[in-house]
PDB file of C-alpha atoms in Angstrom:
ATOM      1  CA  MET A 213      -4.489  31.410  -9.707  1.00  0.00           C
ATOM      2  CA  SER A 214      -2.360  28.403  -8.787  1.00  0.00           C
ATOM      3  CA  PHE A 215       0.753  27.784 -10.815  1.00  0.00           C
ATOM      4  CA  PHE A 216       0.264  24.008 -10.757  1.00  0.00           C
ATOM      5  CA  LEU A 217      -3.508  23.707 -10.968  1.00  0.00           C
ATOM      6  CA  GLY A 218      -4.342  26.663 -13.155  1.00  0.00           C
ATOM      7  CA  ASN A 219      -7.577  28.393 -12.265  1.00  0.00           C
ATOM      8  CA  THR A 220      -8.587  26.955  -8.869  1.00  0.00           C
ATOM      9  CA  SER A 221     -12.008  28.612  -8.842  1.00  0.00           C
ATOM     10  CA  GLN A 222     -13.385  25.563 -10.668  1.00  0.00           C
ATOM     11  CA  TYR A 223     -12.366  23.416  -7.677  1.00  0.00           C
ATOM     12  CA  SER A 224     -13.766  25.686  -4.991  1.00  0.00           C
ATOM     13  CA  ASN A 225     -17.366  25.025  -6.066  1.00  0.00           C
ATOM     14  CA  SER A 226     -17.061  21.255  -6.389  1.00  0.00           C
ATOM     15  CA  ILE A 227     -18.698  18.978  -3.863  1.00  0.00           C
ATOM     16  CA  VAL A 228     -16.409  16.925  -1.658  1.00  0.00           C
ATOM     17  CA  ASP A 229     -17.471  13.311  -1.311  1.00  0.00           C
ATOM     18  CA  GLU A 230     -16.630  12.364   2.274  1.00  0.00           C
ATOM     19  CA  THR A 231     -17.003   8.660   1.497  1.00  0.00           C
ATOM     20  CA  LYS A 232     -14.280   8.845  -1.146  1.00  0.00           C
ATOM     21  CA  ILE A 233     -12.011  10.724   1.234  1.00  0.00           C
ATOM     22  CA  GLN A 234     -12.594   8.117   3.941  1.00  0.00           C
ATOM     23  CA  LEU A 235     -11.924   5.291   1.453  1.00  0.00           C
ATOM     24  CA  ALA A 236      -8.689   6.959   0.357  1.00  0.00           C
ATOM     25  CA  LYS A 237      -7.560   7.280   3.983  1.00  0.00           C
ATOM     26  CA  ILE A 238      -8.333   3.620   4.681  1.00  0.00           C
ATOM     27  CA  GLN A 239      -6.570   2.512   1.509  1.00  0.00           C
ATOM     28  CA  HIS A 240      -3.519   4.624   2.315  1.00  0.00           C
ATOM     29  CA  GLU A 241      -3.284   3.238   5.836  1.00  0.00           C
ATOM     30  CA  ALA A 242      -3.718  -0.352   4.631  1.00  0.00           C
ATOM     31  CA  MET A 243      -1.053   0.067   1.957  1.00  0.00           C
ATOM     32  CA  SER A 244       1.324   1.673   4.452  1.00  0.00           C
ATOM     33  CA  LEU A 245       0.842  -1.175   6.922  1.00  0.00           C
ATOM     34  CA  THR A 246       1.328  -3.795   4.207  1.00  0.00           C
ATOM     35  CA  PHE A 247       4.438  -2.096   2.843  1.00  0.00           C
ATOM     36  CA  ASN A 248       6.031  -1.630   6.267  1.00  0.00           C
ATOM     37  CA  SER A 249       5.262  -5.218   7.253  1.00  0.00           C
ATOM     38  CA  MET A 250       6.718  -6.477   3.974  1.00  0.00           C
ATOM     39  CA  LEU A 251       9.800  -4.303   4.415  1.00  0.00           C
ATOM     40  CA  ASP A 252      10.449  -5.512   7.967  1.00  0.00           C
ATOM     41  CA  THR A 253       9.823  -9.183   7.190  1.00  0.00           C
ATOM     42  CA  CYS A 254      11.850  -9.314   3.984  1.00  0.00           C
ATOM     43  CA  LYS A 255      14.721  -7.319   5.481  1.00  0.00           C
ATOM     44  CA  GLU A 256      14.875  -9.601   8.519  1.00  0.00           C
ATOM     45  CA  LYS A 257      14.673 -12.735   6.388  1.00  0.00           C
ATOM     46  CA  CYS A 258      16.960 -11.812   3.504  1.00  0.00           C
ATOM     47  CA  ILE A 259      19.544  -9.263   4.571  1.00  0.00           C
ATOM     48  CA  ALA A 260      22.395 -10.144   6.905  1.00  0.00           C
ATOM     49  CA  HIS A 261      22.731  -8.102  10.079  1.00  0.00           C
ATOM     50  CA  GLU A 262      26.426  -7.541   9.392  1.00  0.00           C
ATOM     51  CA  TYR A 263      26.872  -5.187   6.473  1.00  0.00           C
ATOM     52  CA  GLY A 264      30.104  -6.077   4.689  1.00  0.00           C
ATOM     53  CA  GLU A 265      29.211  -4.149   1.545  1.00  0.00           C
ATOM     54  CA  SER A 266      27.028  -1.200   0.678  1.00  0.00           C
ATOM     55  CA  ASP A 267      25.174  -3.139  -2.045  1.00  0.00           C
ATOM     56  CA  LEU A 268      23.090  -6.285  -1.818  1.00  0.00           C
ATOM     57  CA  ASN A 269      24.715  -9.437  -3.115  1.00  0.00           C
ATOM     58  CA  THR A 270      22.985 -11.668  -5.660  1.00  0.00           C
ATOM     59  CA  GLY A 271      21.568 -14.047  -3.051  1.00  0.00           C
ATOM     60  CA  GLU A 272      20.084 -11.189  -1.035  1.00  0.00           C
ATOM     61  CA  MET A 273      18.542  -9.617  -4.128  1.00  0.00           C
ATOM     62  CA  CYS A 274      16.934 -12.912  -5.193  1.00  0.00           C
ATOM     63  CA  CYS A 275      15.626 -13.498  -1.673  1.00  0.00           C
ATOM     64  CA  VAL A 276      14.117 -10.001  -1.497  1.00  0.00           C
ATOM     65  CA  ASP A 277      12.534 -10.425  -4.948  1.00  0.00           C
ATOM     66  CA  ARG A 278      10.907 -13.727  -3.932  1.00  0.00           C
ATOM     67  CA  CYS A 279       9.802 -12.358  -0.558  1.00  0.00           C
ATOM     68  CA  VAL A 280       8.161  -9.287  -2.107  1.00  0.00           C
ATOM     69  CA  ALA A 281       6.499 -11.417  -4.798  1.00  0.00           C
ATOM     70  CA  LYS A 282       5.013 -13.685  -2.111  1.00  0.00           C
ATOM     71  CA  TYR A 283       3.693 -10.689  -0.165  1.00  0.00           C
ATOM     72  CA  VAL A 284       2.095  -9.172  -3.260  1.00  0.00           C
ATOM     73  CA  LYS A 285       0.541 -12.498  -4.282  1.00  0.00           C
ATOM     74  CA  ALA A 286      -0.801 -13.127  -0.768  1.00  0.00           C
ATOM     75  CA  ASN A 287      -2.214  -9.593  -0.584  1.00  0.00           C
ATOM     76  CA  LEU A 288      -3.983 -10.090  -3.920  1.00  0.00           C
ATOM     77  CA  GLU A 289      -5.418 -13.455  -2.865  1.00  0.00           C
ATOM     78  CA  VAL A 290      -6.672 -12.091   0.465  1.00  0.00           C
ATOM     79  CA  GLY A 291      -8.265  -9.119  -1.308  1.00  0.00           C
ATOM     80  CA  THR A 292      -9.936 -11.396  -3.841  1.00  0.00           C
ATOM     81  CA  ALA A 293     -11.228 -13.691  -1.088  1.00  0.00           C
ATOM     82  CA  LEU A 294     -12.642 -10.751   0.863  1.00  0.00           C
ATOM     83  CA  GLN A 295     -14.388  -9.406  -2.226  1.00  0.00           C
ATOM     84  CA  SER A 296     -15.900 -12.817  -2.954  1.00  0.00           C
ATOM     85  CA  LYS A 297     -17.246 -12.895   0.624  1.00  0.00           C
ATOM     86  CA  GLY A 298     -19.029  -9.616   0.004  1.00  0.00           C
ATOM     87  CA  PHE A 299     -16.673  -7.173   1.675  1.00  0.00           C
ATOM     88  CA  THR A 300     -16.851  -3.868  -0.157  1.00  0.00           C
ATOM     89  CA  PRO A 301     -15.069  -0.564   0.453  1.00  0.00           C
ATOM     90  CA  GLU A 302     -18.417   1.046   1.221  1.00  0.00           C
ATOM     91  CA  GLY A 303     -19.100  -1.592   3.869  1.00  0.00           C
ATOM     92  CA  ILE A 304     -15.741  -0.913   5.475  1.00  0.00           C
ATOM     93  CA  VAL A 305     -16.433   2.827   5.636  1.00  0.00           C
ATOM     94  CA  ALA A 306     -19.826   2.153   7.218  1.00  0.00           C
ATOM     95  CA  THR A 307     -18.181   0.218  10.065  1.00  0.00           C
ATOM     96  CA  VAL A 308     -15.515   2.840  10.775  1.00  0.00           C
TER      97      VAL A 308
END
């Protein structure tokens, strides 16, 4: 018996859907790439290379907030456009 999951025998008989696992892997990789790209771009754009203080100043915080908001909005718009063109997660898995 697992301390966190309780009785794990109920999970040992369940069927694993490989498509869902593949979709989760693709989604994780896409989110990681988006986050790392956003982090690098916003850091380069908004944070000075010379660190005078350990905390961000007000201008840096506002810049980072706007930069992240633009990335999130662009990501949402691209996702919406792809869905309207007929791209589906199942179609992506089929091409991988």
